[in-house]
CSV table of C-alpha atoms in Angstrom, one decimal:
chain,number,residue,atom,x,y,z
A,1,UNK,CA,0.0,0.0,0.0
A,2,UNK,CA,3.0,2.3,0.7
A,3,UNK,CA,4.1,1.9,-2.7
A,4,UNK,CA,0.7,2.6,-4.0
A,5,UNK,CA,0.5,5.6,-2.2
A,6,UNK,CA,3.8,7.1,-3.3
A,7,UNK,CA,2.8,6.8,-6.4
A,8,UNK,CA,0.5,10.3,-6.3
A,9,UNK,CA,4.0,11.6,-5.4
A,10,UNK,CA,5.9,10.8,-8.8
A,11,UNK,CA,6.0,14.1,-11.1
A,12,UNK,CA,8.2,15.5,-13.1
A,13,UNK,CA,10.4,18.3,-14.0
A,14,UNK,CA,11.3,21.1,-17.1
A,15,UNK,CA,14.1,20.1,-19.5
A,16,UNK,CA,15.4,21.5,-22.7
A,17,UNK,CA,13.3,20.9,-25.9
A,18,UNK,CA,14.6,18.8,-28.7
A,19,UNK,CA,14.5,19.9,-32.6
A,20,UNK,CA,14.3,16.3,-34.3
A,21,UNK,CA,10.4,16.3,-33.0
A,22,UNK,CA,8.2,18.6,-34.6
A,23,UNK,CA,7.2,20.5,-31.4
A,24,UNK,CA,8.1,19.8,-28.1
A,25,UNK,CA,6.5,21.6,-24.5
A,26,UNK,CA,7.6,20.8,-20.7
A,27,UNK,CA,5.7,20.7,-17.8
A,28,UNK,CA,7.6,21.4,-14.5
A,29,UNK,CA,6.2,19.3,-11.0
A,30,UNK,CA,9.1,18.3,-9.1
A,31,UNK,CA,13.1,18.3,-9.2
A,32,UNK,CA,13.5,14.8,-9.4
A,33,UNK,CA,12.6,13.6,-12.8
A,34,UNK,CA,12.4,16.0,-16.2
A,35,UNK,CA,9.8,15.3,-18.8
A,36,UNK,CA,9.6,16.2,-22.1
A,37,UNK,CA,6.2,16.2,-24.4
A,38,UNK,CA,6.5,15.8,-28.2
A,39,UNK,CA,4.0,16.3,-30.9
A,40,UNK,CA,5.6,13.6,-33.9
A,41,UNK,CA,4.5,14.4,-37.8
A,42,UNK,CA,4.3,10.7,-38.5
A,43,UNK,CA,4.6,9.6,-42.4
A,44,UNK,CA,3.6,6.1,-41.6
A,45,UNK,CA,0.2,6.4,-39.7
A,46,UNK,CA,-0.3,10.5,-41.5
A,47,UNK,CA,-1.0,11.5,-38.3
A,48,UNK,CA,0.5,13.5,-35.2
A,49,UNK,CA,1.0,11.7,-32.5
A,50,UNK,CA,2.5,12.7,-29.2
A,51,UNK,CA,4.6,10.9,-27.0
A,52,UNK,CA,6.3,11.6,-23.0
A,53,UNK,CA,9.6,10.9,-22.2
A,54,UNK,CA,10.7,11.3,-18.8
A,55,UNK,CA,14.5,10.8,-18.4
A,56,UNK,CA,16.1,9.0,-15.2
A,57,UNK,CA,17.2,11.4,-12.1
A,58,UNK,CA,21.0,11.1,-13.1
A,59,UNK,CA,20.5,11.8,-16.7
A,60,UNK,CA,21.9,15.4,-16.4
A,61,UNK,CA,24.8,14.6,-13.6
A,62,UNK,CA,26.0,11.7,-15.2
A,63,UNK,CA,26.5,12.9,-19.3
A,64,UNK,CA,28.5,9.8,-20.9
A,65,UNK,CA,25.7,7.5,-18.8
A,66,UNK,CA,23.1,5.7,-21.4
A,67,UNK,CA,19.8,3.7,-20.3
A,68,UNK,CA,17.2,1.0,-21.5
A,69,UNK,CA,14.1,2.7,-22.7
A,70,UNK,CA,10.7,1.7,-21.4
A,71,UNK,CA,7.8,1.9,-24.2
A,72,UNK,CA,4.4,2.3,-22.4
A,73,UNK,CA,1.3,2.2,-24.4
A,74,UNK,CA,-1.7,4.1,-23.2
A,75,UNK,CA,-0.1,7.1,-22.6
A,76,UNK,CA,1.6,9.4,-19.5
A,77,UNK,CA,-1.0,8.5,-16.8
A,78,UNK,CA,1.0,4.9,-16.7
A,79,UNK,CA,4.2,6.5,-15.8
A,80,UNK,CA,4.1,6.6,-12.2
A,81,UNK,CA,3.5,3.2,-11.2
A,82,UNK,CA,6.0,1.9,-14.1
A,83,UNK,CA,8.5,5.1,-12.5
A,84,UNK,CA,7.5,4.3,-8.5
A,85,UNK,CA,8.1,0.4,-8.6
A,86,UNK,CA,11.6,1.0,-10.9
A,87,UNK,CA,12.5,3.2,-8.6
A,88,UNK,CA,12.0,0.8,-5.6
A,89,UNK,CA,14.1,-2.0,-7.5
A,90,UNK,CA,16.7,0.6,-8.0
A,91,UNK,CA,17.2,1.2,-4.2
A,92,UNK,CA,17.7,-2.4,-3.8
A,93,UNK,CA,20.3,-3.0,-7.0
A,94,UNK,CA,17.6,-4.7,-8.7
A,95,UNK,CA,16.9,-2.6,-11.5
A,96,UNK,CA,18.8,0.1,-13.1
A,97,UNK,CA,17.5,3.6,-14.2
A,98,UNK,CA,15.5,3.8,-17.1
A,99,UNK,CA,14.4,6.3,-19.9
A,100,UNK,CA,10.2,5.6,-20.2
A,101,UNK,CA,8.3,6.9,-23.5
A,102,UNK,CA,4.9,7.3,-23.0
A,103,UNK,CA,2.8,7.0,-26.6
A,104,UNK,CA,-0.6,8.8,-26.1
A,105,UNK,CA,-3.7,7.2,-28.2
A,106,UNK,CA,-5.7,8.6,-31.3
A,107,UNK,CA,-7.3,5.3,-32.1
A,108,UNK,CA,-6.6,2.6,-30.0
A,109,UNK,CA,-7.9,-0.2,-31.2
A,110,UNK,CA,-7.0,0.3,-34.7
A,111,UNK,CA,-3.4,0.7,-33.9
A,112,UNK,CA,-3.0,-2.3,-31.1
A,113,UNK,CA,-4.7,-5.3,-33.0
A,114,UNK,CA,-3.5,-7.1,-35.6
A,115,UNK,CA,-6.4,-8.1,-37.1
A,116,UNK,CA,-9.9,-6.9,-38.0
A,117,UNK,CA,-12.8,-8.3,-35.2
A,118,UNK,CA,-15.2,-10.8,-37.0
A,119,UNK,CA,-16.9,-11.3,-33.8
A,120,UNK,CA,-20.1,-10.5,-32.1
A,121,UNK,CA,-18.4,-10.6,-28.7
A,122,UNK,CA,-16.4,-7.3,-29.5
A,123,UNK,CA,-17.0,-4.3,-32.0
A,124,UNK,CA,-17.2,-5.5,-35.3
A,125,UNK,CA,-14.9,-4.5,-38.2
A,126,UNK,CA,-12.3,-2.6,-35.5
A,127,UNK,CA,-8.9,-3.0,-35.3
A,128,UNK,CA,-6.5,-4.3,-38.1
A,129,UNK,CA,-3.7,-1.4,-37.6
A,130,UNK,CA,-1.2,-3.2,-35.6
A,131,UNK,CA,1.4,-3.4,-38.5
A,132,UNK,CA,1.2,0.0,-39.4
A,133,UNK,CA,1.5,0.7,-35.5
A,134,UNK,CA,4.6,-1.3,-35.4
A,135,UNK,CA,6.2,0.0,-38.5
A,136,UNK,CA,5.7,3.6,-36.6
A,137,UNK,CA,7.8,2.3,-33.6
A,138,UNK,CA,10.5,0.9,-35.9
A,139,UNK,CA,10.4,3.4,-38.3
A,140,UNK,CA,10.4,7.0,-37.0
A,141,UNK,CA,9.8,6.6,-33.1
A,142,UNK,CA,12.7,4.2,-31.9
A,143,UNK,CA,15.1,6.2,-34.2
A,144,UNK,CA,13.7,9.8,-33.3
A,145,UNK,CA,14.3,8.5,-29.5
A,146,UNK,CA,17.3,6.9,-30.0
A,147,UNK,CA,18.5,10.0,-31.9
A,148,UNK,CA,17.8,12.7,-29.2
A,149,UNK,CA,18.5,10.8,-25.8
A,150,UNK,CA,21.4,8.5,-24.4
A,151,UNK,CA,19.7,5.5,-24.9
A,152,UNK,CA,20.9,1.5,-24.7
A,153,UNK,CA,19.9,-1.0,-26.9
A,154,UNK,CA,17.5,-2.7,-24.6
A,155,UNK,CA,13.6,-2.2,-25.0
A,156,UNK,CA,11.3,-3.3,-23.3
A,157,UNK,CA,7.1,-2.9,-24.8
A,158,UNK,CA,4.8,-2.5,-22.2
A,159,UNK,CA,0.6,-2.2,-22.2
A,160,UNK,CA,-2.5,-3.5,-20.9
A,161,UNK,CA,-5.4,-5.0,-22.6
A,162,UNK,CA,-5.8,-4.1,-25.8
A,163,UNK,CA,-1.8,-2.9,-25.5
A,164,UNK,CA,-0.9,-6.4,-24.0
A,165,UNK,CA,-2.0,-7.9,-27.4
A,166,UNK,CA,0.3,-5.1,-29.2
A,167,UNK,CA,3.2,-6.8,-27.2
A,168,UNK,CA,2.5,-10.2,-28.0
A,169,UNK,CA,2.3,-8.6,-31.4
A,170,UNK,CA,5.3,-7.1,-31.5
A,171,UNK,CA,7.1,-10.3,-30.5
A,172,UNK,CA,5.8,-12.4,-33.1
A,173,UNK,CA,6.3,-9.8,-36.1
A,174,UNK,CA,9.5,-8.2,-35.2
A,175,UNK,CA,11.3,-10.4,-32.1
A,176,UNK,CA,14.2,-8.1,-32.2
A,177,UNK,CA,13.0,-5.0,-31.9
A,178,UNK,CA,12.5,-5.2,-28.2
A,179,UNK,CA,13.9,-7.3,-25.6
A,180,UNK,CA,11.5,-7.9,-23.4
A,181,UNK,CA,7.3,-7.7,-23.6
A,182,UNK,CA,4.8,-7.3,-21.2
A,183,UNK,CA,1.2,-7.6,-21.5
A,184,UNK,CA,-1.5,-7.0,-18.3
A,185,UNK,CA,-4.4,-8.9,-19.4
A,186,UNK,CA,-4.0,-9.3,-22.9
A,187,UNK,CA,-7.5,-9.0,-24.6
A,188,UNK,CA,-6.6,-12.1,-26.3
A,189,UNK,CA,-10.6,-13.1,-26.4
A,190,UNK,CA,-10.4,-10.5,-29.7
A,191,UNK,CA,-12.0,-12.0,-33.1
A,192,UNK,CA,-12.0,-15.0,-32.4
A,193,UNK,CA,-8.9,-15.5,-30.2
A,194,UNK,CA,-6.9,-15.1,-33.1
A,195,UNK,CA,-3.3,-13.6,-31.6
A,196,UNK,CA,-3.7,-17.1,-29.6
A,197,UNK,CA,-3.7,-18.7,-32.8
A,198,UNK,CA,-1.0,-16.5,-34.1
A,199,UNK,CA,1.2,-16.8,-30.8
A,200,UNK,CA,1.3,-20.8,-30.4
A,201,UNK,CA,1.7,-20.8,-33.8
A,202,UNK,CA,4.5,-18.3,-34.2
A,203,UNK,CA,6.3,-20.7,-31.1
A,204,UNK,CA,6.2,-24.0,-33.4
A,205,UNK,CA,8.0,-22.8,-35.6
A,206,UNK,CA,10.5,-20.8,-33.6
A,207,UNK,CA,13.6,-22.7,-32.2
A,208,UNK,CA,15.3,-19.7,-30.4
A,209,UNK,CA,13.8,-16.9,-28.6
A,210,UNK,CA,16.2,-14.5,-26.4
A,211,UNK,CA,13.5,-12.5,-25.0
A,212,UNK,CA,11.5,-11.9,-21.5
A,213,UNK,CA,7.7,-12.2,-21.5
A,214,UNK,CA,5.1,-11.3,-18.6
A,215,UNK,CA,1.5,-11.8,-19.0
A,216,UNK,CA,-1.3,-11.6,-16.4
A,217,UNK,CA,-4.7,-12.1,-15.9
A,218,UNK,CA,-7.2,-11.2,-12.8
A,219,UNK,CA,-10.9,-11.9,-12.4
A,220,UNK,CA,-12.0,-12.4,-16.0
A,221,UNK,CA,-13.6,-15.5,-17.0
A,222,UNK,CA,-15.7,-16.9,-19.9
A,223,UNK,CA,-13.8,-17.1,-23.5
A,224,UNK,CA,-11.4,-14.6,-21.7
A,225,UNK,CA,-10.3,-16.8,-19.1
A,226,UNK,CA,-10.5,-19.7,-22.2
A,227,UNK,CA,-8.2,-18.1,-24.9
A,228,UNK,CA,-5.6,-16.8,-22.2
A,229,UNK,CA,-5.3,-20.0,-20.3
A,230,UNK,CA,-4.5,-21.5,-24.3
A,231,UNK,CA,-2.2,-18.7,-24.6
A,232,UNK,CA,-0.7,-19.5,-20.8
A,233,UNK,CA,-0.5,-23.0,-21.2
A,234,UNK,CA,1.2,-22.2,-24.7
A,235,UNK,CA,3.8,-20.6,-23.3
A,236,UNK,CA,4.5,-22.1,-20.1
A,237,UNK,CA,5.0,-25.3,-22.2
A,238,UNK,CA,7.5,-24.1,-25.1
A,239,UNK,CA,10.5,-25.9,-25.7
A,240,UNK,CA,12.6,-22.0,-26.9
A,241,UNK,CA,15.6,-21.3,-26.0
A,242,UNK,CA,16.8,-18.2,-24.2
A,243,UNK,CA,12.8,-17.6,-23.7
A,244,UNK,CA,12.3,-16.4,-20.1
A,245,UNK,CA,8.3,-16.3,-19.6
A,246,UNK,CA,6.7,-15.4,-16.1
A,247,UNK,CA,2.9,-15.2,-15.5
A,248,UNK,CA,0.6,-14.2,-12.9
A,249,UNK,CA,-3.3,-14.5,-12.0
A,250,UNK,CA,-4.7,-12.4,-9.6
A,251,UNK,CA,-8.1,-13.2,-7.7
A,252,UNK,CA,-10.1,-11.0,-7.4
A,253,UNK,CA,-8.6,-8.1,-9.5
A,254,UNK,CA,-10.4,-6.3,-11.9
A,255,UNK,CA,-9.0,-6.2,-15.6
A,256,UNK,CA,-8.6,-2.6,-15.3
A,257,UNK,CA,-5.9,-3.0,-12.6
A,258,UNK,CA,-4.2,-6.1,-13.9
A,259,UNK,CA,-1.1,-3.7,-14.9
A,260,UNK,CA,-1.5,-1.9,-10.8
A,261,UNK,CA,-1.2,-5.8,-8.9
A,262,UNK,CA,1.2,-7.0,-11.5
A,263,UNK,CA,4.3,-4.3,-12.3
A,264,UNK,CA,6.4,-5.2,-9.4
A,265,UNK,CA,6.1,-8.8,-10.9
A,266,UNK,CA,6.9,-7.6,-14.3
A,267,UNK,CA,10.3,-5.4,-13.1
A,268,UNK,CA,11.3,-7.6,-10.8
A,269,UNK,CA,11.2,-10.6,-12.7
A,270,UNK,CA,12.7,-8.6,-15.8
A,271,UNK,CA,15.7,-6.9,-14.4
A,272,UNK,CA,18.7,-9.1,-13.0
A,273,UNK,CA,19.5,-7.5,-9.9
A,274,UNK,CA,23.3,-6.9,-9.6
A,275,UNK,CA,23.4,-10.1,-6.2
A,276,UNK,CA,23.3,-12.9,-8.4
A,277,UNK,CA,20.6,-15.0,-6.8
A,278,UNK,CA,21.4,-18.9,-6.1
A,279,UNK,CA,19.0,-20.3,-8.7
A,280,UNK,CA,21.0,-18.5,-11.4
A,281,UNK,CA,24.3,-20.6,-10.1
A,282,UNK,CA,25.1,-24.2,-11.8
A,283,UNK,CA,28.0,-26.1,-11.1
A,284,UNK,CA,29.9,-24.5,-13.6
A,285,UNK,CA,31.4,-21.4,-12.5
A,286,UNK,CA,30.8,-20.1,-16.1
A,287,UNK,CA,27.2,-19.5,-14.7
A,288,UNK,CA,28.7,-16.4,-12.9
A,289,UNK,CA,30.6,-14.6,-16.2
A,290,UNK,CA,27.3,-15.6,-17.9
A,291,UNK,CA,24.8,-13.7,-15.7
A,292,UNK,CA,27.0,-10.7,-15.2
A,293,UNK,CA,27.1,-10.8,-19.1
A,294,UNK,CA,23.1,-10.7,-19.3
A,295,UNK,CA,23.4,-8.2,-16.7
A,296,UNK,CA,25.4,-5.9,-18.3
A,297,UNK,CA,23.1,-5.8,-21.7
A,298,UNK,CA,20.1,-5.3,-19.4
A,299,UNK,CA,22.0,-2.0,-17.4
A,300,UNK,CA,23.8,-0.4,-20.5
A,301,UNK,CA,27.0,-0.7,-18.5
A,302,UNK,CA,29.9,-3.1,-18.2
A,303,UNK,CA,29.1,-5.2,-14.6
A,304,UNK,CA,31.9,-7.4,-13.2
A,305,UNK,CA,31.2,-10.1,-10.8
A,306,UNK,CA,31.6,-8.0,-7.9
A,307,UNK,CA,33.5,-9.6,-4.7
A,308,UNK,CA,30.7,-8.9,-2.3
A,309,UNK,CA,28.2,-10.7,-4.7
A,310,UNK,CA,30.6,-13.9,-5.3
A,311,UNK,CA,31.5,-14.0,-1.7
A,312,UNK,CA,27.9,-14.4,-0.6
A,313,UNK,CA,27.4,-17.3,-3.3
A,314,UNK,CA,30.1,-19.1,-2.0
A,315,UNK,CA,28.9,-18.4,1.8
A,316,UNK,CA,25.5,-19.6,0.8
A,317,UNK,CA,27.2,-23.0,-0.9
A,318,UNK,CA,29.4,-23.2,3.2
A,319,UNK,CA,26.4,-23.3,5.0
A,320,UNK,CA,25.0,-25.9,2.3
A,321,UNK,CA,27.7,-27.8,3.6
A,322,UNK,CA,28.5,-28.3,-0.4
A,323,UNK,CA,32.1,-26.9,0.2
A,324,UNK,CA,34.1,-28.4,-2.8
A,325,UNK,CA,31.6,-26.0,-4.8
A,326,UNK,CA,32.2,-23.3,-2.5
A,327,UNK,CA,36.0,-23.6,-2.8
A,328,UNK,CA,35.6,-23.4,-6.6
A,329,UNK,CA,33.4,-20.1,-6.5
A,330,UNK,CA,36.0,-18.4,-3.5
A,331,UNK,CA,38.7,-19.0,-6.4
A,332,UNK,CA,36.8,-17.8,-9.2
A,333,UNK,CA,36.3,-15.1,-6.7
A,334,UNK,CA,39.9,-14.3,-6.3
A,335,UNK,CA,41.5,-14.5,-9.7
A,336,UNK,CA,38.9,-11.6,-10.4
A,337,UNK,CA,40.2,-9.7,-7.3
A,338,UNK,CA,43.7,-11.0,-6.5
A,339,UNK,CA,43.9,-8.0,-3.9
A,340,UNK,CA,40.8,-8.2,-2.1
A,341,UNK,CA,41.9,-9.2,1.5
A,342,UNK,CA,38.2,-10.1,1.7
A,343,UNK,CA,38.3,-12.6,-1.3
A,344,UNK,CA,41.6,-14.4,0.1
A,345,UNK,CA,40.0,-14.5,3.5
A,346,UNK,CA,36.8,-16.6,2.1
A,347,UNK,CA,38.7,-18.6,0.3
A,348,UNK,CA,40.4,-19.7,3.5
A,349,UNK,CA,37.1,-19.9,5.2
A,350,UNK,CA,36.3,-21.9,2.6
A,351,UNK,CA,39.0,-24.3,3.3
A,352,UNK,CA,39.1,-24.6,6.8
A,353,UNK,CA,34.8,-25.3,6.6
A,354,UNK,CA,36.4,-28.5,4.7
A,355,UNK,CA,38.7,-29.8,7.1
A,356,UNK,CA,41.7,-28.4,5.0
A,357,UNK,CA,43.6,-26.3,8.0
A,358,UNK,CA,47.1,-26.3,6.1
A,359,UNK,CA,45.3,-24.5,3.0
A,360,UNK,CA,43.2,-22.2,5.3
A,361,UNK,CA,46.3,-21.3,6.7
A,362,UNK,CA,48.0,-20.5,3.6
A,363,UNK,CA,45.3,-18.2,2.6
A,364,UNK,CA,44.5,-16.4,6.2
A,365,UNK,CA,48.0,-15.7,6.0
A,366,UNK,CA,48.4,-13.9,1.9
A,367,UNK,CA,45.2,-11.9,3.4
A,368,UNK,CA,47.2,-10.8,6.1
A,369,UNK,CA,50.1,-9.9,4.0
A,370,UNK,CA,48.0,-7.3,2.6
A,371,UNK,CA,45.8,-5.8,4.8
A,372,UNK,CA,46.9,-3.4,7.5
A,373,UNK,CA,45.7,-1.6,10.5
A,374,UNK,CA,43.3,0.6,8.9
A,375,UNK,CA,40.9,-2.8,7.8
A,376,UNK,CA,37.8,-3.4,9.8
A,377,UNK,CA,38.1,-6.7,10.6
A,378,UNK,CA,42.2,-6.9,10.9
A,379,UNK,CA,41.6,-8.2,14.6
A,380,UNK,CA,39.5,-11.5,13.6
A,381,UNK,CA,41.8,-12.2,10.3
A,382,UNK,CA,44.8,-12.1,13.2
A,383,UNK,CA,42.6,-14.4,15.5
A,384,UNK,CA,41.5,-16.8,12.9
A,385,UNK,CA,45.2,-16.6,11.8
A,386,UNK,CA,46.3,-17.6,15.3
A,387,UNK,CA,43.5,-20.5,15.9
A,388,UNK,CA,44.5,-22.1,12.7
A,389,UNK,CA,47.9,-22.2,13.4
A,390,UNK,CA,47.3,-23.8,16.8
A,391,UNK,CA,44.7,-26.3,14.8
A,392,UNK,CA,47.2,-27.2,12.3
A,393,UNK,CA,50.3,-27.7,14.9
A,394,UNK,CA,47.6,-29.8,17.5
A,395,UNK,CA,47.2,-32.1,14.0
A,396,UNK,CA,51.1,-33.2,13.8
């Protein structure tokens, strides 16, 4: 409920225009974050349409700094609960900042389906725009964005509803163009459940997939709750690789705020959060350079495995009592920082939690070679130091 509440909070701030747009106006709320409003002369859809971008808090302190870009169908009134649960994530390392465009409706459901509806469930003869809609994105907005703000080449599609089939869209006709799709309550009941059809069949004949999809659903039922449990079921079952697919069904939520109960899912699940958790560990220690690799792509930034991070896999492996495993992950720790008196003094941890005193003591005693008075915890390496010693001499 806090976060909820914050939410009314979230505002934004004047920054500079920028000539690539045809017109551009800022609105000025708080210091925080800085908005920018542009009117687009689109050739593809011969229309205007108008977009918001707000830009991260550091995006004027930090000028060489780039970010992923958040696309949010619907318009600016999603921005603060996208912005509010980031934001959260950030505090905790498990998300980095982010760049969100905001693309405001003429005709929605012209520009989000893919096909025309056929169906007496739903108005007749609407929709069918979706390509054109995508071609937009590709076309003129990515680039126009791209063009005028520091971004990084990871994009992520977000909308609800009619906008959740857009996504699903998007990943079918162009998988490359974004990164990662999410879609609150797809309206996937549309003419005749037909992006079902289009979805399952699009993932027959895909072998590879390196993307991230959310879906959710909440209280709907009847050929709603039908064609999206296909869809789910779908999906949940695929054989792609790379494809990392996360879904959630709320009781008791009303389809209008299936993007409110599910965001925090959809971020968190998204962003890998710079403590590599345990499930992403195999026994290879490969797993580590991998994830920091994915990492990395996700941030827009170059991420080493950082000492604390590794340290605490290998801590978590100790008390598993799996210490061969541990002992791999301590080194793999200390060839990346061969000056960490914190990395030699796991390792030896590490050692002396299997029995091995002679290496423990080997270890506690480089660590000590290169710390000095001024580290925290000089007085327990000196102890442990001294215990081993009278552990190994008590074994001769």
């Amino acid at each position: 409920m806090r976060l909820f509440a914050a939410i009314c909070f979230i505002s934004f701030s004047i920054f500079s225009s920028q000539s690539a747009f045809a017109q551009s106006n800022t609105k000025q709320q708080t210091a925080d974050y800085s908005v920018h409003t542009h009117t687009i002369k689109s050739a593809v859809l011969n229309e205007e349409r108008t977009v918001v971008v707000q830009l991260p808090k550091s995006y004027q302190s930090e000028p060489n700094k780039v970010y992923p870009v958040i696309y949010r169908l619907d318009g600016a009134g999603n921005i603060p609960l996208a912005s509010a649960v980031i934001e959260r994530l950030q505090n905790d390392n498990r998300a980095p900042e982010v760049i969100i465009v905001a693309i405001e409706n003429t005709n929605r459901l012209r520009d989000f389906y893919p096909t025309v509806n056929k169906e007496p469930q739903g108005p007749v003869g609407e929709g069918g725009g979706a390509a054109t809609f995508l071609a937009f994105f590709e076309q003129e907005l990515i680039p126009l964005i791209n063009k005028n703000y520091r971004t990084h080449d990871y994009k992520v599609i977000s909308g609800a509803s009619a906008g959740g089939v857009f996504a699903l869209y998007a990943l079918q006709a162009k998988p490359e163009l974004f990164q990662a799709h999410i879609a609150y309550s797809p309206a996937v009941w549309w003419n005749y459940g037909a992006s079902v059809k289009s979805t399952k069949s699009f993932i027959a004949k895909t072998k590879e997939l390196n993307s991230y999809v959310y879906i959710n659903i909440g209280e709907e039922a009847g050929i709603m709750r039908e064609r999206y449990d296909d869809l789910q079921q779908s999906l949940q079952s695929n054989k792609l690789a790379n494809l990392r697919f996360f879904n959630d069904a709320f009781a008791g939520i009303s389809h209008n705020l299936t993007s409110v109960a599910g965001a925090f899912n959809a971020y968190h699940n998204l962003f890998f959060p710079k403590q590599m958790p345990m499930s992403a560990l195999t026994d290879d220690v490969a797993s580590i350079d991998a994830y920091y690799k994915t990492l990395s792509q996700q941030w827009g930034q170059q991420i080493s495995p950082p000492d604390r991070a590794v340290r605490l896999l290998g801590y978590n492996l100790t008390d598993s009592k799996l210490f061969a495993r541990a002992i791999e992950v301590f080194k793999y720790n200390l060839k990346n920082h061969p000056k960490s008196v914190d990395a030699l003094s796991a390792l030896s941890y590490g050692y002396e939690m299997q029995g091995d005193t002679r290496q423990a003591l080997e270890y506690m005693d480089s660590a000590l070679a290169i710390a000095d008075d001024s580290y925290p915890y000089i007085d327990y390496l000196k102890e442990t130091k001294a215990r081993l010693q009278i552990q190994l001499n008590n074994k001769r």
